[in-house]
Tab-separated table of C-alpha atoms and ligand atoms in Angstrom:
chain	number	residue	atom	x	y	z
A	212	MET	CA	7.935	-23.789	12.604
A	213	SER	CA	9.126	-25.779	9.358
A	214	GLU	CA	12.429	-25.183	10.077
A	215	LYS	CA	12.349	-28.544	6.971
A	216	ALA	CA	10.867	-26.537	4.497
A	217	LEU	CA	13.381	-23.215	4.677
A	218	THR	CA	15.876	-25.876	4.423
A	219	TYR	CA	15.043	-27.650	1.570
A	220	LEU	CA	14.743	-24.136	-0.270
A	221	LYS	CA	17.997	-23.285	0.491
A	222	GLU	CA	19.728	-26.473	-0.448
A	223	ASN	CA	17.979	-27.200	-3.830
A	224	ARG	CA	18.270	-23.326	-4.946
A	225	ASP	CA	19.807	-23.381	-7.623
A	226	VAL	CA	17.842	-26.763	-8.886
A	227	LEU	CA	14.601	-24.518	-8.368
A	228	LEU	CA	15.830	-21.819	-10.206
A	229	LYS	CA	17.224	-24.201	-13.277
A	230	LYS	CA	13.926	-25.101	-13.261
A	231	LEU	CA	12.023	-20.935	-13.347
A	232	ASP	CA	14.500	-20.778	-16.509
A	233	GLN	CA	12.826	-23.460	-17.864
A	234	PHE	CA	9.329	-21.982	-17.416
A	235	LEU	CA	10.786	-18.575	-18.152
A	236	SER	CA	11.909	-19.773	-21.371
A	237	ILE	CA	8.992	-20.814	-22.599
A	238	PRO	CA	7.711	-17.573	-24.626
A	239	SER	CA	3.792	-17.689	-23.075
A	240	VAL	CA	2.790	-14.547	-24.653
A	241	SER	CA	-0.917	-14.554	-24.725
A	242	THR	CA	-1.824	-11.413	-27.010
A	243	ASP	CA	0.160	-13.120	-30.038
A	244	PRO	CA	-1.591	-16.117	-31.424
A	245	SER	CA	1.248	-17.357	-33.210
A	246	HIS	CA	2.453	-18.102	-30.307
A	247	LYS	CA	-0.831	-20.349	-29.012
A	248	LYS	CA	1.610	-23.801	-28.551
A	249	ASP	CA	3.986	-21.579	-25.803
A	250	ILE	CA	0.924	-20.729	-23.792
A	251	GLY	CA	-0.226	-25.036	-24.045
A	252	LYS	CA	3.632	-25.276	-23.619
A	253	ALA	CA	3.402	-23.227	-19.920
A	254	ALA	CA	0.036	-24.734	-18.916
A	255	GLU	CA	1.418	-27.945	-19.129
A	256	PHE	CA	4.380	-26.763	-17.160
A	257	VAL	CA	2.628	-25.494	-14.331
A	258	ALA	CA	0.282	-29.035	-14.803
A	259	ASN	CA	3.370	-30.924	-14.437
A	260	TYR	CA	4.583	-29.432	-11.765
A	261	LEU	CA	2.030	-29.764	-9.341
A	262	ASN	CA	1.304	-33.341	-10.226
A	263	GLN	CA	5.022	-33.997	-9.645
A	264	ILE	CA	4.497	-33.030	-6.229
A	265	GLY	CA	1.175	-34.485	-5.187
A	266	PHE	CA	-1.555	-32.134	-6.028
A	267	GLN	CA	-4.318	-33.933	-7.238
A	268	GLN	CA	-7.458	-33.072	-9.116
A	269	VAL	CA	-5.133	-31.703	-11.530
A	270	GLU	CA	-6.358	-30.017	-14.843
A	271	VAL	CA	-5.402	-27.917	-17.738
A	272	VAL	CA	-8.966	-26.946	-18.118
A	273	GLU	CA	-9.760	-25.721	-21.398
A	274	THR	CA	-11.537	-22.198	-21.970
A	275	LYS	CA	-12.726	-20.623	-25.037
A	276	GLY	CA	-9.336	-19.066	-24.988
A	277	HIS	CA	-6.182	-19.545	-23.172
A	278	PRO	CA	-6.744	-22.803	-20.405
A	279	LEU	CA	-5.996	-22.259	-16.883
A	280	VAL	CA	-3.923	-24.765	-14.049
A	281	TYR	CA	-5.877	-26.548	-11.068
A	282	GLY	CA	-4.643	-27.927	-8.796
A	283	GLU	CA	-6.335	-28.880	-5.347
A	284	TRP	CA	-4.677	-30.408	-1.872
A	285	ASN	CA	-7.096	-31.360	0.266
A	286	GLY	CA	-5.213	-32.857	3.355
A	287	ALA	CA	-4.737	-30.787	5.357
A	288	GLY	CA	-8.367	-31.784	6.499
A	289	ASP	CA	-11.460	-29.814	7.476
A	290	ASP	CA	-10.056	-28.257	10.408
A	291	ALA	CA	-7.104	-26.231	8.456
A	292	PRO	CA	-8.488	-23.185	5.701
A	293	THR	CA	-8.286	-23.976	2.110
A	294	ALA	CA	-6.392	-21.110	0.714
A	295	LEU	CA	-7.329	-20.270	-3.413
A	296	PHE	CA	-3.343	-19.697	-5.160
A	297	TYR	CA	-4.438	-17.539	-8.466
A	298	GLY	CA	-1.695	-16.439	-10.518
A	299	HIS	CA	-1.278	-16.068	-14.203
A	300	TYR	CA	1.302	-17.888	-16.271
A	301	ASP	CA	1.596	-15.732	-19.844
A	302	VAL	CA	3.250	-12.333	-20.486
A	303	GLN	CA	3.033	-9.696	-22.685
A	304	PRO	CA	5.268	-9.213	-26.034
A	305	ALA	CA	9.306	-8.886	-25.661
A	306	ASP	CA	9.384	-5.786	-28.156
A	307	PRO	CA	10.842	-3.466	-28.864
A	308	LEU	CA	13.401	-6.769	-28.925
A	309	ASP	CA	16.902	-4.126	-29.821
A	310	LEU	CA	16.636	-2.980	-26.120
A	311	TRP	CA	16.510	-5.516	-24.133
A	312	ASP	CA	20.377	-6.669	-23.112
A	313	SER	CA	19.703	-10.741	-22.966
A	314	GLU	CA	17.482	-12.674	-24.682
A	315	PRO	CA	14.136	-12.265	-23.181
A	316	PHE	CA	13.193	-15.513	-22.980
A	317	LYS	CA	16.732	-16.907	-22.213
A	318	PRO	CA	17.076	-15.755	-18.775
A	319	GLU	CA	20.153	-14.485	-17.175
A	320	VAL	CA	21.140	-13.290	-13.773
A	321	ARG	CA	23.295	-10.062	-14.006
A	322	ASP	CA	24.087	-8.269	-10.352
A	323	GLY	CA	21.642	-10.012	-7.829
A	324	ARG	CA	18.681	-9.952	-10.778
A	325	LEU	CA	17.239	-12.525	-12.874
A	326	TYR	CA	16.241	-10.886	-15.988
A	327	ALA	CA	14.052	-12.752	-18.615
A	328	ARG	CA	9.898	-11.284	-19.329
A	329	GLY	CA	8.017	-13.192	-16.963
A	330	ALA	CA	10.701	-12.790	-14.364
A	331	SER	CA	8.347	-10.955	-11.639
A	332	ASP	CA	5.032	-10.792	-13.694
A	333	ASP	CA	4.125	-13.101	-13.175
A	334	LYS	CA	5.975	-16.759	-13.576
A	335	GLY	CA	8.808	-15.697	-11.303
A	336	GLN	CA	6.234	-15.315	-8.467
A	337	VAL	CA	3.984	-17.942	-9.347
A	338	PHE	CA	7.434	-19.896	-9.578
A	339	MET	CA	7.682	-19.249	-5.549
A	340	HIS	CA	4.568	-20.469	-4.554
A	341	LEU	CA	4.833	-23.658	-6.442
A	342	ALA	CA	8.646	-24.103	-4.463
A	343	VAL	CA	6.916	-23.088	-1.333
A	344	PHE	CA	4.817	-26.439	-1.777
A	345	GLU	CA	7.863	-28.823	-3.088
A	346	ALA	CA	9.472	-27.925	0.197
A	347	TYR	CA	6.526	-29.118	2.435
A	348	MET	CA	5.559	-31.723	-0.062
A	349	LYS	CA	8.897	-32.688	0.010
A	350	THR	CA	10.335	-32.575	3.394
A	351	GLU	CA	6.939	-33.257	5.720
A	352	GLY	CA	5.020	-34.828	3.322
A	353	LYS	CA	2.127	-32.256	3.544
A	354	LEU	CA	1.411	-28.225	3.716
A	355	PRO	CA	-0.255	-26.712	6.642
A	356	VAL	CA	-3.387	-25.184	4.995
A	357	ASN	CA	-5.467	-26.657	2.016
A	358	ILE	CA	-4.852	-25.622	-1.615
A	359	LYS	CA	-6.328	-24.795	-4.384
A	360	VAL	CA	-4.354	-23.487	-7.666
A	361	CYS	CA	-5.351	-21.405	-9.989
A	362	ILE	CA	-3.153	-19.828	-12.358
A	363	GLU	CA	-4.736	-18.951	-15.719
A	364	GLY	CA	-3.194	-17.670	-18.858
A	365	GLU	CA	-4.680	-14.449	-20.054
A	366	GLU	CA	-4.274	-11.543	-17.713
A	367	GLU	CA	-2.449	-9.894	-19.464
A	368	ILE	CA	-5.308	-9.921	-22.163
A	369	GLY	CA	-7.576	-9.263	-19.836
A	370	SER	CA	-9.226	-13.080	-18.231
A	371	GLU	CA	-11.914	-12.580	-20.601
A	372	ASN	CA	-12.469	-16.427	-20.230
A	373	LEU	CA	-11.263	-16.923	-15.789
A	374	TYR	CA	-14.155	-15.646	-15.310
A	375	ASP	CA	-17.007	-17.544	-17.013
A	376	ILE	CA	-15.061	-20.665	-15.458
A	377	LEU	CA	-15.264	-18.904	-11.736
A	378	LYS	CA	-18.653	-18.257	-12.057
A	379	ASP	CA	-20.237	-21.765	-13.717
A	380	LYS	CA	-17.407	-23.578	-11.211
A	381	LYS	CA	-17.665	-21.551	-7.759
A	382	GLU	CA	-17.755	-24.684	-5.991
A	383	LYS	CA	-15.142	-25.777	-7.060
A	384	PHE	CA	-12.519	-22.848	-7.190
A	385	GLN	CA	-14.401	-21.633	-3.083
A	386	ALA	CA	-11.633	-20.766	-0.234
A	387	ASP	CA	-11.510	-19.418	3.405
A	388	PHE	CA	-9.091	-16.961	1.671
A	389	ALA	CA	-7.294	-16.185	-1.595
A	390	ILE	CA	-3.448	-15.214	-2.136
A	391	ILE	CA	-2.003	-13.758	-5.070
A	392	SER	CA	1.377	-12.762	-5.356
A	393	ASP	CA	1.211	-10.105	-8.531
A	394	SER	CA	2.241	-6.985	-7.847
A	395	GLY	CA	5.247	-4.922	-5.367
A	396	MET	CA	7.094	-3.848	-2.759
A	397	VAL	CA	7.475	0.077	-1.877
A	398	ASP	CA	11.176	-0.209	-1.698
A	399	SER	CA	13.269	-3.179	-3.203
A	400	ASP	CA	14.218	-4.270	0.831
A	401	GLN	CA	10.603	-2.559	2.171
A	402	PRO	CA	7.952	-5.852	2.646
A	403	THR	CA	4.710	-3.803	1.777
A	404	ILE	CA	1.393	-5.282	2.435
A	405	LEU	CA	-1.213	-4.056	-0.151
A	406	TYR	CA	-4.800	-3.791	1.311
A	407	GLY	CA	-6.726	-1.584	-1.503
A	408	LEU	CA	-6.298	-1.447	-5.438
A	409	LYS	CA	-8.608	1.214	-7.218
A	410	GLY	CA	-11.445	0.788	-9.687
A	411	PHE	CA	-11.978	2.442	-13.079
A	412	THR	CA	-14.133	3.836	-15.855
A	413	GLY	CA	-13.784	5.987	-18.419
A	414	LEU	CA	-15.164	7.573	-21.839
A	415	GLU	CA	-14.132	9.052	-24.966
A	416	LEU	CA	-16.151	12.487	-25.639
A	417	THR	CA	-16.016	13.746	-29.154
A	418	LEU	CA	-17.794	17.575	-29.656
A	419	THR	CA	-18.630	18.226	-33.462
A	420	GLY	CA	-19.143	21.935	-34.403
A	421	PRO	CA	-18.433	22.397	-38.311
A	422	SER	CA	-19.080	19.638	-40.897
A	423	SER	CA	-15.343	20.767	-41.726
A	424	ASP	CA	-12.264	22.435	-40.964
A	425	LEU	CA	-12.775	26.347	-41.969
A	426	HIS	CA	-10.857	29.230	-42.786
A	427	SER	CA	-10.537	31.426	-38.982
A	428	GLY	CA	-10.701	34.386	-40.691
A	429	ILE	CA	-13.730	34.495	-42.239
A	430	TYR	CA	-15.819	32.275	-39.826
A	431	GLY	CA	-13.348	32.601	-36.773
A	432	GLY	CA	-16.452	34.770	-34.644
A	433	ALA	CA	-19.013	33.387	-35.511
A	434	ILE	CA	-18.444	29.730	-35.376
A	435	ARG	CA	-17.606	28.097	-31.945
A	436	ASN	CA	-14.327	26.503	-32.319
A	437	PRO	CA	-14.779	22.755	-31.050
A	438	ALA	CA	-10.850	22.714	-29.012
A	439	MET	CA	-12.466	26.307	-27.299
A	440	ALA	CA	-14.695	25.051	-26.569
A	441	MET	CA	-13.237	21.078	-25.426
A	442	SER	CA	-11.512	23.146	-23.266
A	443	HIS	CA	-13.711	24.924	-21.761
A	444	LEU	CA	-15.973	21.785	-21.083
A	445	LEU	CA	-12.813	20.053	-19.291
A	446	ALA	CA	-11.772	22.434	-17.347
A	447	SER	CA	-15.224	22.342	-15.601
A	448	LEU	CA	-14.279	18.442	-14.585
A	449	LYS	CA	-12.003	19.750	-11.531
A	450	ASN	CA	-11.418	23.036	-10.136
A	451	GLU	CA	-7.513	23.980	-9.281
A	452	ASN	CA	-7.644	22.245	-6.378
A	453	GLU	CA	-7.395	19.266	-7.158
A	454	VAL	CA	-11.262	18.605	-6.680
A	455	VAL	CA	-13.617	17.471	-9.439
A	456	GLN	CA	-16.549	19.570	-9.689
A	457	VAL	CA	-18.512	16.575	-10.999
A	458	GLU	CA	-22.197	16.755	-9.150
A	459	GLY	CA	-22.392	13.505	-7.214
A	460	PHE	CA	-18.772	12.142	-8.077
A	461	TYR	CA	-17.465	12.121	-3.538
A	462	ASP	CA	-20.979	11.404	-2.214
A	463	ASP	CA	-20.220	7.374	-1.842
A	464	VAL	CA	-16.279	8.004	-1.268
A	465	GLU	CA	-15.679	6.356	1.655
A	466	GLU	CA	-13.938	8.713	3.848
A	467	LEU	CA	-10.490	8.124	5.215
A	468	THR	CA	-10.178	7.199	8.919
A	469	ASN	CA	-7.051	8.807	10.629
A	470	GLU	CA	-6.014	5.164	11.520
A	471	GLU	CA	-5.515	4.768	7.952
A	472	ARG	CA	-4.264	8.370	7.280
A	473	GLN	CA	-1.595	7.865	9.904
A	474	LEU	CA	-0.725	4.272	7.422
A	475	ILE	CA	-0.640	6.531	4.916
A	476	LYS	CA	1.712	9.113	5.855
A	477	GLU	CA	4.394	6.085	7.004
A	478	VAL	CA	4.665	4.314	3.743
A	479	PRO	CA	8.010	5.213	2.533
A	480	GLY	CA	7.601	8.241	0.450
A	481	GLU	CA	8.527	8.644	-2.874
A	482	ASP	CA	9.578	11.921	-4.228
A	483	PHE	CA	7.096	12.218	-6.932
A	484	SER	CA	8.775	15.907	-8.295
A	485	LYS	CA	12.735	13.930	-8.005
A	486	SER	CA	11.575	11.227	-9.781
A	487	THR	CA	9.075	12.354	-12.743
A	488	GLY	CA	10.583	16.220	-12.807
A	489	VAL	CA	8.125	18.065	-12.572
A	490	LYS	CA	8.742	21.113	-10.286
A	491	GLU	CA	6.195	20.951	-7.936
A	492	THR	CA	3.382	18.054	-7.170
A	493	VAL	CA	-0.370	18.762	-6.036
A	494	SER	CA	-3.185	16.940	-4.045
A	495	GLU	CA	-6.789	16.861	-3.822
A	496	GLN	CA	-8.068	20.340	-0.997
A	497	ASP	CA	-7.613	19.103	2.863
A	498	TYR	CA	-5.342	15.442	1.574
A	499	THR	CA	-1.563	14.726	1.111
A	500	ALA	CA	-0.451	13.749	-2.077
A	501	LYS	CA	-0.376	10.126	-0.650
A	502	GLU	CA	-3.139	10.196	0.341
A	503	HIS	CA	-4.693	11.239	-3.034
A	504	THR	CA	-2.386	8.970	-5.566
A	505	MET	CA	-3.434	5.945	-3.014
A	506	ALA	CA	-6.608	6.458	-1.776
A	507	ARG	CA	-8.618	9.269	-2.938
A	508	PRO	CA	-10.408	9.251	-6.366
A	509	THR	CA	-9.270	10.801	-9.377
A	510	LEU	CA	-10.040	11.924	-12.699
A	511	GLU	CA	-7.452	11.915	-15.585
A	512	VAL	CA	-7.359	13.020	-19.343
A	513	ASN	CA	-5.658	10.787	-20.837
A	514	GLY	CA	-5.634	11.952	-24.619
A	515	LEU	CA	-6.674	15.376	-26.393
A	516	PHE	CA	-7.010	16.079	-30.006
A	517	SER	CA	-8.223	18.972	-32.207
A	518	GLY	CA	-6.460	20.540	-35.433
A	519	TYR	CA	-3.909	20.804	-36.996
A	520	GLN	CA	-0.469	18.960	-35.417
A	521	GLY	CA	1.937	19.611	-38.327
A	522	GLU	CA	5.002	22.333	-38.288
A	523	GLY	CA	4.172	25.746	-38.438
A	524	THR	CA	0.340	27.409	-38.458
A	525	LYS	CA	-2.777	26.485	-39.984
A	526	THR	CA	-5.478	29.197	-39.730
A	527	ILE	CA	-8.514	26.921	-39.308
A	528	ILE	CA	-11.495	26.310	-36.553
A	529	PRO	CA	-11.293	22.498	-36.143
A	530	SER	CA	-14.452	20.586	-37.015
A	531	THR	CA	-14.254	18.456	-33.901
A	532	ALA	CA	-12.117	17.683	-31.165
A	533	THR	CA	-11.843	14.906	-28.535
A	534	ALA	CA	-10.397	13.594	-25.393
A	535	LYS	CA	-10.058	10.695	-23.441
A	536	LEU	CA	-10.966	10.748	-19.667
A	537	THR	CA	-10.460	8.068	-17.687
A	538	CYS	CA	-11.329	8.299	-12.904
A	539	ARG	CA	-9.443	5.865	-10.362
A	540	LEU	CA	-12.149	5.212	-7.906
A	541	VAL	CA	-11.836	4.142	-4.060
A	542	PRO	CA	-13.965	1.614	-2.053
A	543	GLY	CA	-18.038	2.673	-2.529
A	544	GLN	CA	-18.121	4.270	-5.864
A	545	VAL	CA	-19.874	2.716	-8.487
A	546	PRO	CA	-17.803	2.805	-11.547
A	547	ASN	CA	-21.336	3.182	-13.953
A	548	LYS	CA	-22.683	5.190	-11.331
A	549	ILE	CA	-19.805	7.522	-11.789
A	550	GLN	CA	-20.116	6.706	-15.547
A	551	ASP	CA	-23.804	8.249	-15.540
A	552	LEU	CA	-22.378	11.243	-13.102
A	553	LEU	CA	-19.915	12.555	-15.868
A	554	VAL	CA	-22.093	11.990	-18.604
A	555	ALA	CA	-24.865	13.981	-17.547
A	556	HIS	CA	-21.658	16.816	-16.314
A	557	LEU	CA	-20.789	16.525	-19.860
A	558	GLU	CA	-24.060	17.136	-21.544
A	559	LYS	CA	-25.499	20.027	-18.939
A	560	TYR	CA	-21.599	22.434	-19.319
A	561	VAL	CA	-21.643	21.504	-23.523
A	562	PRO	CA	-21.067	24.948	-25.224
A	563	LYS	CA	-23.556	26.178	-27.515
A	564	GLY	CA	-22.381	26.109	-31.130
A	565	VAL	CA	-21.219	22.324	-30.669
A	566	THR	CA	-22.947	18.828	-30.488
A	567	LEU	CA	-21.388	16.638	-27.827
A	568	ASP	CA	-20.798	13.003	-28.924
A	569	ILE	CA	-19.836	10.073	-25.426
A	570	LYS	CA	-18.620	7.210	-26.308
A	571	ARG	CA	-18.495	4.997	-23.070
A	572	GLU	CA	-15.351	2.880	-22.147
A	573	ALA	CA	-17.028	-0.236	-21.338
A	574	LEU	CA	-14.102	-1.890	-19.516
A	575	SER	CA	-14.612	-1.168	-15.370
A	576	ALA	CA	-13.984	-2.303	-12.291
A	577	LYS	CA	-14.439	-1.639	-8.838
A	578	ALA	CA	-11.880	-0.529	-5.866
A	579	TYR	CA	-10.993	-3.128	-3.387
A	580	LYS	CA	-9.750	-2.792	-0.068
A	581	VAL	CA	-9.404	-5.275	2.690
A	582	ASP	CA	-9.547	-4.224	6.232
A	583	PRO	CA	-5.592	-3.048	6.998
A	584	ASN	CA	-6.788	-5.368	10.868
A	585	HIS	CA	-8.095	-8.381	9.596
A	586	PRO	CA	-5.742	-11.584	10.385
A	587	LEU	CA	-4.949	-12.562	7.862
A	588	ILE	CA	-3.359	-9.285	6.651
A	589	ALA	CA	-2.099	-9.010	10.560
A	590	LYS	CA	-0.232	-12.404	9.680
A	591	ALA	CA	0.771	-11.831	6.448
A	592	ALA	CA	2.784	-8.294	8.288
A	593	ASN	CA	4.025	-10.673	10.315
A	594	SER	CA	5.580	-13.088	8.088
A	595	LEU	CA	6.840	-10.552	5.677
A	596	THR	CA	8.336	-8.456	8.815
A	597	THR	CA	10.367	-12.008	9.654
A	598	ALA	CA	10.815	-13.039	6.715
A	599	PHE	CA	12.750	-9.409	5.742
A	600	GLY	CA	14.041	-8.240	9.723
A	601	LYS	CA	11.959	-4.771	8.653
A	602	GLU	CA	8.366	-4.460	9.928
A	603	ALA	CA	5.918	-4.519	7.216
A	604	THR	CA	4.340	-1.071	5.694
A	605	TYR	CA	0.831	-1.142	4.707
A	606	VAL	CA	0.066	0.446	1.165
A	607	ARG	CA	-2.902	1.049	-1.045
A	608	MET	CA	-2.698	1.416	-4.393
A	609	GLY	CA	-4.037	3.344	-7.382
A	610	GLY	CA	-3.791	1.083	-9.658
A	611	SER	CA	-6.583	-1.792	-10.606
A	612	ILE	CA	-6.040	-6.197	-10.370
A	613	PRO	CA	-9.394	-6.333	-11.634
A	614	VAL	CA	-9.745	-9.954	-10.784
A	615	VAL	CA	-9.139	-9.048	-7.885
A	616	GLU	CA	-12.333	-6.790	-7.892
A	617	TRP	CA	-14.371	-9.966	-9.239
A	618	ILE	CA	-12.514	-12.379	-6.821
A	619	ASP	CA	-14.135	-10.775	-3.699
A	620	SER	CA	-17.226	-9.227	-5.556
A	621	ASN	CA	-18.583	-12.791	-6.458
A	622	TYR	CA	-16.897	-15.241	-4.039
A	623	ASN	CA	-16.342	-13.214	-1.245
A	624	MET	CA	-13.784	-13.655	-0.028
A	625	PRO	CA	-11.211	-11.914	1.800
A	626	ILE	CA	-7.862	-11.565	-0.974
A	627	VAL	CA	-4.421	-10.821	0.582
A	628	LEU	CA	-2.074	-9.034	-1.770
A	629	LEU	CA	1.675	-10.826	-1.282
A	630	GLY	CA	3.856	-9.159	-3.787
A	631	PHE	CA	7.274	-9.543	-3.994
A	632	GLY	CA	8.284	-6.936	-7.142
A	633	THR	CA	10.111	-4.272	-6.575
A	634	PRO	CA	9.745	-0.568	-8.381
A	635	GLU	CA	12.705	-1.478	-10.599
A	636	ASP	CA	11.729	-4.273	-12.276
A	637	ARG	CA	10.465	-2.945	-15.351
A	638	LEU	CA	7.174	-5.087	-15.395
A	639	HIS	CA	5.918	-4.652	-19.251
A	640	SER	CA	9.075	-2.996	-20.497
A	641	PRO	CA	12.265	-4.176	-22.090
A	642	ASN	CA	14.723	-5.352	-19.087
A	643	GLU	CA	11.926	-6.826	-16.595
A	644	SER	CA	13.825	-8.616	-13.920
A	645	PHE	CA	13.196	-9.743	-10.460
A	646	LEU	CA	15.674	-9.485	-7.772
A	647	LEU	CA	16.745	-12.921	-6.418
A	648	ALA	CA	17.335	-11.633	-2.922
A	649	ASN	CA	13.242	-11.175	-3.203
A	650	PHE	CA	13.000	-14.935	-4.174
A	651	ASP	CA	14.576	-16.208	-1.695
A	652	LYS	CA	12.839	-13.886	0.989
A	653	GLY	CA	9.307	-13.585	-0.864
A	654	MET	CA	9.692	-17.580	-0.327
A	655	GLU	CA	10.960	-17.827	3.610
A	656	THR	CA	8.109	-15.310	3.795
A	657	LEU	CA	5.409	-17.582	1.919
A	658	VAL	CA	6.455	-20.720	4.366
A	659	TYR	CA	5.614	-18.489	7.488
A	660	TYR	CA	2.549	-17.299	6.114
A	661	LEU	CA	1.205	-20.844	5.657
A	662	GLU	CA	1.863	-22.040	9.104
A	663	GLU	CA	0.742	-18.558	10.196
A	664	VAL	CA	-2.684	-19.321	8.852
A	665	SER	CA	-2.845	-22.936	9.313
A	666	SER	CA	-5.277	-22.360	11.916
A	667	LYS	CA	-8.580	-21.004	11.554
B	891	ZN	ZN1	0.791	-9.501	-13.908
């Protein structure tokens, strides 16, 4: 075990945190063209860091959009595995600025938390890996495994150009497994292994009746009301037990094993009725709410609009009604196929007297899952347990990280999701922060992990 690397990280904590401050001070907001220069600066920061610690082939790879940073270190030899480390240096906009208690791009520590845009998502977590590489290179002169680094600048805007590069230069980026720290733990002191993510797909549907809003007294009774028709149509999608009624929706769903149901049961549960203000939670028939959110597909109406929205009454039959729908998918389900099934269902059940228009959501992703018994996952759990002094818990998440699914489908390598964020981090919101205790324990975990995986 590299005591030296661990000691280095402890002794150089202040220097490292200062360096992280520099990284966080660069407003690398990817969606805003006025920050183009800052994007370049953040990419340079990563490239310089890799150069300083002795990585090879370090390159700021230009794309049609923002550049990504590549670097590798192959000194561990052919007998050691190669890990691809993926992360992103771009951040979400900081607005609304007046809701921040300190400047988003002037990092500040309060109550053991480092406040800045990107502190948790994802600059802080990227930095932990770079610091661990530094600790090894400075003390041992080598890393336990071969590493390829890919830090992109477009994650917050859909990673549009990343996939082209990864497709074109497959050999360059291919590794034995990938490691990503862009997620969080279920609780601030509960080390967490994330071994599954949901996919998603969606569509928008509009029902059109009369060519304009009509007087409800003159026409009510003869003309189908699109808002009412929409209600019927939406109600046909799911029954009162949260079971989706679209034919074929569950056909390809990978059933939960007893072992997984046990793992899910052991996840320390958040009481949703407390944190959300609802009186009662629901779940799919025959499944618990935790199973439903983590590992069963869902269908939700995300937006619904029709008719008069102002104060008071306006006695009309609205001309149109629109709804936005998305589904979160689980392993086995194919997004395009689910979209087709939804379309077929809606076309079959659309009431008479209105016409149906469907806009298919272009963005979609398949779900991702790695076997929780995979040795790479077991080793990650061991490392977390050692560093945090608490048994790691295994979770699947209802959210999606499209890049994970992409790497899985196109590179066919296992992906280890080692996230150190906490539920209090306020990602994408004002006052984003990162728990410094996790900065320390996270780096410790990564040191253990690199050693654990060093033998193939
Ligand atoms: Zn992120």
